[in-house]
Coordinates of C-alpha atoms in Angstrom, one line a residue:
Chain R
M1 CA 43.5 14.0 23.0
S2 CA 46.4 14.1 25.3
D3 CA 48.8 17.0 25.0
T4 CA 52.2 15.9 23.9
R5 CA 53.7 19.3 24.1
T6 CA 54.9 19.2 27.7
A7 CA 55.8 16.5 30.2
A8 CA 52.8 14.6 31.6
P9 CA 51.0 16.3 34.5
D10 CA 51.2 13.0 36.5
A11 CA 55.0 13.1 36.2
A12 CA 56.7 11.3 39.0
S13 CA 58.7 13.5 41.4
V14 CA 62.4 12.7 42.0
L15 CA 61.5 11.3 45.5
E16 CA 59.0 8.9 44.0
A17 CA 61.5 7.9 41.4
A18 CA 64.2 7.4 44.0
R19 CA 61.8 5.3 46.2
L20 CA 61.1 3.0 43.2
V21 CA 64.8 2.6 42.4
L22 CA 65.4 1.7 46.0
E23 CA 62.5 -0.7 46.1
R24 CA 63.5 -2.3 42.9
D25 CA 67.1 -3.0 44.0
L26 CA 65.9 -4.4 47.3
T27 CA 63.3 -6.7 45.5
L28 CA 66.0 -7.9 43.1
A29 CA 68.5 -8.6 45.9
L30 CA 65.9 -10.6 47.8
R31 CA 65.2 -12.7 44.7
R32 CA 68.9 -13.5 44.3
R33 CA 70.0 -14.1 47.9
G34 CA 73.3 -15.7 46.9
Q35 CA 74.8 -12.3 46.1
L36 CA 73.4 -10.9 49.3
V37 CA 75.0 -13.6 51.6
Q38 CA 78.5 -13.6 50.0
P39 CA 79.9 -10.5 51.7
L40 CA 78.5 -11.6 55.0
A41 CA 79.9 -15.1 54.8
F42 CA 83.2 -13.6 53.8
F43 CA 83.1 -11.3 56.9
V44 CA 82.3 -14.1 59.3
I45 CA 84.9 -16.5 57.8
V46 CA 87.7 -13.9 57.9
T47 CA 87.0 -12.9 61.5
T48 CA 86.9 -16.5 62.6
L49 CA 90.2 -17.3 60.9
F50 CA 92.1 -14.9 63.2
P51 CA 91.6 -16.9 66.5
L52 CA 92.9 -19.9 64.6
A53 CA 95.9 -18.1 63.2
I54 CA 96.9 -15.9 66.2
S55 CA 96.0 -17.6 69.4
P56 CA 92.8 -18.6 71.1
E57 CA 93.7 -16.4 74.1
L58 CA 91.0 -13.8 74.4
A59 CA 93.3 -11.3 75.9
R60 CA 95.6 -11.3 72.9
L61 CA 92.8 -11.4 70.4
R62 CA 91.2 -8.4 72.2
E63 CA 94.2 -6.3 71.3
V64 CA 93.7 -6.8 67.5
A65 CA 89.9 -7.3 67.5
A66 CA 89.1 -3.7 66.3
G67 CA 91.6 -3.9 63.5
V68 CA 90.5 -7.3 62.3
L69 CA 86.9 -6.4 62.4
W70 CA 87.4 -3.3 60.4
V71 CA 89.7 -4.7 57.8
A72 CA 87.2 -7.6 57.3
A73 CA 84.3 -5.2 57.1
L74 CA 86.2 -3.0 54.5
L75 CA 87.0 -6.0 52.3
A76 CA 83.5 -7.4 52.6
S77 CA 81.9 -4.2 51.5
L78 CA 84.3 -4.0 48.7
L79 CA 83.3 -7.5 47.6
A80 CA 79.7 -6.4 46.9
L81 CA 80.6 -3.2 45.2
E82 CA 81.3 -4.7 41.8
F83 CA 77.6 -5.6 41.5
L84 CA 76.4 -2.1 42.4
F85 CA 76.0 -0.8 38.8
R86 CA 77.2 -3.6 36.7
D87 CA 73.9 -5.5 35.9
D88 CA 72.1 -2.2 35.4
A89 CA 74.8 -1.1 32.9
Y90 CA 74.5 -4.3 30.9
D91 CA 70.8 -4.5 30.6
G92 CA 70.3 -0.8 29.7
T93 CA 68.7 0.2 33.0
L94 CA 71.3 2.9 33.7
E95 CA 70.6 4.3 30.2
Q96 CA 66.9 4.6 31.0
Y97 CA 67.7 6.3 34.3
A98 CA 70.0 8.7 32.6
L99 CA 67.2 9.5 30.1
S100 CA 64.4 9.6 32.6
G101 CA 64.5 13.4 33.0
Q102 CA 65.0 12.9 36.7
P103 CA 68.2 14.1 38.4
L104 CA 70.6 11.1 38.0
T105 CA 72.2 12.2 41.3
G106 CA 69.0 11.4 43.2
L107 CA 68.7 7.9 41.5
M108 CA 72.3 7.1 42.2
F109 CA 71.8 8.1 45.8
A110 CA 68.9 5.7 46.0
K111 CA 71.0 2.9 44.5
T112 CA 73.8 3.5 47.0
A113 CA 71.3 3.6 49.8
A114 CA 70.0 0.2 48.7
H115 CA 73.6 -1.1 48.6
W116 CA 74.1 0.0 52.1
L117 CA 70.9 -1.6 53.3
L118 CA 72.0 -4.8 51.7
T119 CA 75.6 -4.9 52.8
G120 CA 76.5 -2.2 55.4
L121 CA 73.6 -2.8 57.6
P122 CA 73.8 -6.6 57.7
L123 CA 77.6 -6.2 58.4
A124 CA 76.8 -3.9 61.3
L125 CA 74.4 -6.4 62.7
M126 CA 76.9 -9.3 62.3
A127 CA 79.7 -7.3 63.8
P128 CA 78.8 -8.0 67.5
L129 CA 79.0 -11.7 66.9
A130 CA 82.5 -11.4 65.3
A131 CA 83.6 -9.0 68.0
L132 CA 82.5 -11.2 70.9
S133 CA 84.3 -14.2 69.3
L134 CA 87.4 -12.0 69.2
G135 CA 87.2 -11.3 72.9
A136 CA 85.5 -8.0 73.0
P137 CA 83.4 -7.4 76.2
P138 CA 79.6 -7.3 75.8
D139 CA 79.7 -3.6 76.8
A140 CA 81.5 -2.8 73.6
V141 CA 78.7 -4.0 71.4
P142 CA 76.8 -0.7 71.0
G143 CA 79.9 1.2 70.1
I144 CA 81.0 -1.4 67.5
V145 CA 77.6 -1.6 65.9
A146 CA 77.4 2.2 65.7
S147 CA 80.8 2.6 64.2
V148 CA 80.3 -0.2 61.6
A149 CA 76.9 1.1 60.7
V150 CA 78.1 4.7 60.2
G151 CA 81.4 3.7 58.7
T152 CA 79.8 1.5 56.0
I153 CA 77.6 4.4 54.9
A154 CA 80.8 6.2 54.0
L155 CA 82.2 3.1 52.4
S156 CA 79.2 2.5 50.2
L157 CA 79.3 6.1 49.0
I158 CA 83.0 6.1 48.3
G159 CA 82.7 2.8 46.6
S160 CA 79.8 4.0 44.4
I161 CA 82.2 6.4 42.8
G162 CA 84.8 3.7 42.1
A163 CA 82.1 1.3 40.8
A164 CA 80.7 4.0 38.4
L165 CA 84.2 4.9 37.2
T166 CA 85.1 1.3 36.4
L167 CA 81.8 0.5 34.6
G168 CA 83.3 0.4 31.1
L169 CA 86.0 -2.1 32.0
R170 CA 85.6 -5.8 31.7
R171 CA 87.7 -7.1 34.6
S172 CA 87.1 -4.2 37.0
G173 CA 87.5 -6.0 40.3
V174 CA 91.2 -5.3 41.1
L175 CA 91.1 -1.8 39.7
L176 CA 88.0 -1.1 41.7
A177 CA 89.9 -2.1 44.9
L178 CA 92.9 0.0 43.9
L179 CA 90.7 3.0 43.4
T180 CA 88.5 2.6 46.4
L181 CA 90.8 1.4 49.2
P182 CA 93.0 4.5 49.4
L183 CA 90.0 6.7 49.6
S184 CA 88.6 4.4 52.3
L185 CA 91.6 4.8 54.6
P186 CA 90.1 7.6 56.8
V187 CA 87.0 5.4 57.4
L188 CA 89.2 2.5 58.4
I189 CA 91.3 4.6 60.8
F190 CA 88.4 6.3 62.6
G191 CA 86.2 3.2 62.5
A192 CA 88.9 1.0 64.0
R193 CA 89.7 3.7 66.6
A194 CA 86.1 4.0 67.7
S195 CA 85.8 0.2 68.0
E196 CA 89.0 0.0 69.9
L197 CA 87.9 2.6 72.4
A198 CA 84.6 0.9 72.8
I199 CA 86.4 -2.4 73.5
H200 CA 88.5 -0.8 76.2
G201 CA 85.5 0.8 77.7
E202 CA 86.5 4.4 76.9
P203 CA 84.4 7.1 75.3
Y204 CA 84.3 6.6 71.6
V205 CA 82.1 9.5 70.5
A206 CA 84.9 11.6 69.0
P207 CA 86.0 9.1 66.3
L208 CA 82.3 8.2 65.7
E209 CA 81.6 11.8 65.0
L210 CA 84.4 12.0 62.5
L211 CA 83.0 8.9 60.8
A212 CA 79.6 10.6 60.7
A213 CA 81.2 13.7 59.2
L214 CA 82.8 11.5 56.5
A215 CA 79.4 9.9 55.8
V216 CA 77.7 13.3 55.5
L217 CA 80.5 14.4 53.1
G218 CA 79.9 11.3 51.1
I219 CA 76.2 11.8 51.0
T220 CA 76.6 15.3 49.6
L221 CA 79.4 14.6 47.1
A222 CA 79.5 10.9 46.1
P223 CA 76.1 10.7 44.2
L224 CA 77.1 13.7 42.1
A225 CA 80.4 12.1 41.2
S226 CA 78.9 8.7 40.4
A227 CA 76.1 10.3 38.3
A228 CA 78.8 12.1 36.3
A229 CA 80.8 8.9 35.9
V230 CA 77.7 6.9 34.8
R231 CA 76.9 9.5 32.2
I232 CA 80.5 9.2 30.8
S233 CA 80.3 5.4 30.8
L234 CA 77.1 5.6 28.6
E235 CA 78.8 7.6 26.0
Chain M
M1 CA 58.2 31.8 16.7
P2 CA 60.7 29.0 16.7
R3 CA 60.0 25.9 14.7
E4 CA 58.3 23.1 16.6
G5 CA 59.7 19.6 16.7
L6 CA 63.2 18.1 16.4
E7 CA 65.9 19.6 14.3
V8 CA 69.3 18.2 13.7
E9 CA 71.9 20.3 11.9
N10 CA 75.1 19.1 10.4
L11 CA 75.9 16.4 13.0
H12 CA 79.5 15.1 13.0
L13 CA 80.3 12.2 15.4
W14 CA 83.5 10.4 15.9
R15 CA 83.9 7.1 17.8
G16 CA 87.6 6.9 18.4
E17 CA 89.3 6.9 15.0
H18 CA 86.0 6.3 13.2
H19 CA 84.0 9.2 11.7
V20 CA 80.6 7.7 12.1
L21 CA 78.2 10.5 11.3
R22 CA 79.3 12.9 8.6
G23 CA 77.2 15.9 8.5
V24 CA 73.8 14.4 9.2
G25 CA 70.9 16.8 9.2
F26 CA 67.1 16.6 9.2
A27 CA 64.0 18.4 10.5
L28 CA 61.2 16.4 12.1
P29 CA 58.0 18.4 12.6
R30 CA 55.2 17.5 15.0
G31 CA 53.3 14.4 13.7
G32 CA 56.4 13.4 11.6
C33 CA 58.0 10.1 11.4
L34 CA 61.6 9.6 10.2
H35 CA 62.9 6.2 9.1
V36 CA 66.6 6.0 9.4
T37 CA 68.0 3.2 7.2
G38 CA 71.4 2.0 6.1
P39 CA 73.6 -1.1 6.3
N40 CA 75.0 -2.4 9.6
G41 CA 77.6 -0.1 11.0
A42 CA 76.4 2.9 9.1
G43 CA 75.7 4.7 12.4
K44 CA 71.9 4.3 12.9
T45 CA 72.2 3.5 16.6
S46 CA 74.8 6.3 17.0
L47 CA 72.5 8.8 15.4
L48 CA 69.7 7.8 17.7
R49 CA 71.9 7.9 20.8
A50 CA 73.2 11.3 19.7
A51 CA 69.7 12.5 19.1
C52 CA 68.6 11.7 22.7
G53 CA 71.7 13.4 24.1
L54 CA 73.6 10.3 25.3
L55 CA 76.4 10.9 22.9
Y56 CA 78.0 14.3 22.5
P57 CA 78.6 15.0 18.8
E58 CA 81.9 16.7 17.8
S59 CA 80.0 19.4 15.9
G60 CA 76.5 20.2 14.9
R61 CA 73.4 21.2 16.7
L62 CA 70.4 19.4 18.1
L63 CA 67.3 21.6 18.6
W64 CA 64.0 20.8 20.3
D65 CA 61.3 23.4 19.6
G66 CA 64.0 25.7 18.4
R67 CA 66.2 25.5 21.5
D68 CA 69.5 23.7 21.8
V69 CA 68.9 20.6 23.9
H70 CA 72.3 20.6 25.4
E71 CA 71.4 23.7 27.3
D72 CA 68.9 21.8 29.4
L73 CA 69.2 18.1 28.9
P74 CA 66.9 17.0 31.8
T75 CA 64.0 18.9 30.3
F76 CA 64.7 17.4 26.8
H77 CA 64.9 13.9 28.4
S78 CA 61.5 14.4 30.0
V79 CA 59.9 14.7 26.5
L80 CA 61.5 11.7 25.0
M81 CA 61.5 7.9 25.2
Y82 CA 64.5 5.9 23.8
I83 CA 64.2 2.2 23.4
G84 CA 67.4 0.4 22.3
H85 CA 67.5 -2.8 20.5
E86 CA 67.4 -4.7 23.8
A87 CA 64.5 -3.9 26.2
P88 CA 66.0 -3.0 29.6
L89 CA 64.3 -5.8 31.6
K90 CA 65.5 -7.5 34.7
A91 CA 65.6 -11.3 34.4
D92 CA 64.4 -11.8 38.0
L93 CA 61.4 -9.4 37.8
S94 CA 58.1 -10.2 36.0
A95 CA 57.0 -8.2 33.0
R96 CA 54.6 -6.3 35.1
E97 CA 57.2 -5.4 37.8
N98 CA 59.7 -4.4 35.2
L99 CA 57.2 -2.0 33.7
R100 CA 56.2 -0.6 37.0
Y101 CA 59.8 0.2 38.1
W102 CA 60.8 1.4 34.6
I103 CA 57.9 3.7 33.9
G104 CA 57.3 4.6 37.5
T105 CA 60.5 6.6 37.7
R106 CA 58.9 8.9 35.2
R107 CA 55.2 8.8 35.6
R108 CA 52.7 7.8 38.3
I109 CA 50.9 4.8 37.1
G110 CA 48.1 2.8 38.6
R111 CA 47.5 -1.0 38.4
D112 CA 44.7 -0.6 35.9
T113 CA 46.7 1.6 33.5
L114 CA 49.5 -1.0 33.7
G115 CA 47.1 -3.9 33.1
A116 CA 45.5 -2.1 30.1
A117 CA 48.9 -1.5 28.6
L118 CA 50.0 -5.1 29.1
Q119 CA 46.7 -6.3 27.5
R120 CA 47.2 -4.0 24.6
V121 CA 50.5 -5.8 23.7
G122 CA 49.0 -9.2 24.3
A123 CA 51.0 -9.8 27.5
T124 CA 48.2 -10.5 30.0
A125 CA 48.9 -14.3 30.0
W126 CA 52.5 -14.0 30.8
S127 CA 52.8 -10.7 32.6
E128 CA 53.6 -12.4 36.0
R129 CA 56.3 -14.6 34.6
P130 CA 60.0 -13.7 35.3
A131 CA 61.5 -11.9 32.3
R132 CA 64.2 -14.6 32.2
T133 CA 61.6 -17.0 30.8
L134 CA 60.3 -14.6 28.1
S135 CA 61.2 -14.9 24.4
A136 CA 62.9 -12.0 22.5
G137 CA 59.6 -11.1 20.9
Q138 CA 57.8 -11.1 24.3
R139 CA 60.5 -8.8 25.7
R140 CA 60.0 -6.5 22.7
R141 CA 56.3 -6.4 23.5
V142 CA 57.0 -5.3 27.1
A143 CA 59.0 -2.5 25.6
L144 CA 56.0 -1.5 23.4
A145 CA 53.8 -1.5 26.5
A146 CA 56.3 0.9 28.1
L147 CA 56.1 3.1 25.1
S148 CA 52.4 3.3 25.2
L149 CA 52.3 4.0 28.9
L150 CA 54.6 7.1 28.7
L151 CA 52.8 9.8 26.7
V152 CA 55.9 11.8 25.8
P153 CA 56.2 13.5 22.4
L154 CA 59.4 12.1 21.0
W155 CA 60.0 8.4 20.5
L156 CA 63.4 7.1 19.5
L157 CA 63.2 3.5 18.5
D158 CA 66.1 1.3 17.6
E159 CA 64.9 -1.7 15.5
P160 CA 61.3 -1.6 16.8
T161 CA 60.1 -4.5 14.7
T162 CA 62.9 -7.0 15.3
N163 CA 61.9 -10.4 16.8
L164 CA 58.2 -9.6 16.5
D165 CA 55.6 -11.8 14.6
A166 CA 53.4 -10.3 11.9
E167 CA 50.8 -9.2 14.4
G168 CA 53.4 -7.7 16.7
Q169 CA 54.8 -5.7 13.8
Q170 CA 51.3 -4.5 12.9
L171 CA 51.0 -3.4 16.6
V172 CA 54.2 -1.3 16.2
G173 CA 52.6 0.4 13.1
T174 CA 49.4 1.1 15.0
L175 CA 51.1 2.5 18.0
I176 CA 53.3 4.8 15.8
E177 CA 50.2 5.9 13.8
E178 CA 48.3 6.8 17.0
H179 CA 51.3 8.6 18.3
L180 CA 51.7 10.7 15.1
A181 CA 48.0 11.5 15.1
R182 CA 48.3 13.1 18.5
G183 CA 51.2 15.2 17.4
G184 CA 54.0 13.0 18.5
L185 CA 57.3 12.5 16.7
V186 CA 59.0 9.2 15.8
L187 CA 62.6 8.6 14.9
A188 CA 63.0 4.9 14.1
A189 CA 66.2 3.3 13.0
T190 CA 65.8 -0.1 11.2
H191 CA 66.9 -1.8 8.0
H192 CA 63.5 -3.4 7.8
E193 CA 60.5 -1.6 6.4
L194 CA 58.3 0.2 8.9
P195 CA 54.8 -1.1 9.1
L196 CA 53.3 2.2 8.0
P197 CA 52.0 3.7 4.8
R198 CA 55.0 5.1 2.9
S199 CA 53.4 8.5 2.6
R200 CA 53.6 9.0 6.4
V201 CA 57.3 8.4 6.6
Q202 CA 60.4 10.5 5.7
R203 CA 63.5 8.4 4.9
L204 CA 67.1 9.1 5.8
E205 CA 69.6 6.8 4.3
L206 CA 73.0 6.5 6.1
T207 CA 76.0 5.1 4.2
H208 CA 79.5 4.2 5.2
E209 CA 81.0 7.0 3.1

């Protein structure tokens, strides 16, 4: 007879649970590629609109390249944010996570990590293409990739708080943007600065470090906040 | 020695302006099954959700083995399994994958254990199909497989027999009886009869007033 008095001896650790949550979100995203491609397509389209609207002169485009790149990246990552928790809230998955006995913070971190792997990382990989078409020199590519990669980590984490807070609302898109964009301003400022310095061939480590500091701050605090917000939304 | 099992004392719960639970109380010992009945909107689901600590009642106490569960919710959650009236399945994952990701966050399970649980609920033939193509009864059966995989003491079941055929309902009865026999507790909210001998079941009737 199995002992029903305590939790099972083969209970999963929080790391195992988080790994499964991550794997599940990645599997789901690969089965529904449409959602995956949307932010990327948006990013590419927005950045290719600028040469048409401003001027095809690379020298002029180069002046605005960093800003265009970063505004497009920010909006693209925002686009995917609405789906971060929504489906899981509808079908009761979040409820099961909250009742799993595992720290919800850890599971939220895993979900946010999956979100970054599916939006932030592809954006960082696409960024060189967009940058080159905006007149950035090839030497700037490492700096741009690094700044977008690190910056989107912070964006995903900040966004996870907004996404969790707006879970109970039906049309959350605009409110989510209003909540998330002001908090994302530091990321935008340092990210654009790092990219701009990279484009001009100057050292860009200082703003990149500040971006990394923001990402670390997000990693420590954002999962706590989104876990709390999810619990409230379940009530 | 504190009393073992689940105790609910004088629970009052408000949802907005609506006083849903008005002083509900019961004691469920080990091996006990409580059938919560009542008309639609009487607060059956709210009682279940309050009993697993998802809803915070305005007043009243919830005790597990004599200790207030709100002092340590994660520990309480690790001894319970709550299944709402919709099984939390992802449309794009198969029944097997759904179970693996759902139960895997709580317990290490091997392929064989998973296969045996699926077989038990008669899901072997369709366990690889995406959940999108499953009927409501089949989705219910996946939830039953989840229940049988996770050997936690306290089961909270919302409408466990809905959408199931006669054989499926009997399966619910058998699973509950086995669980009670090993000292488990079951709190089931349904306005149907539970497929169990009446002598095994306590009843709690919720009303609007």
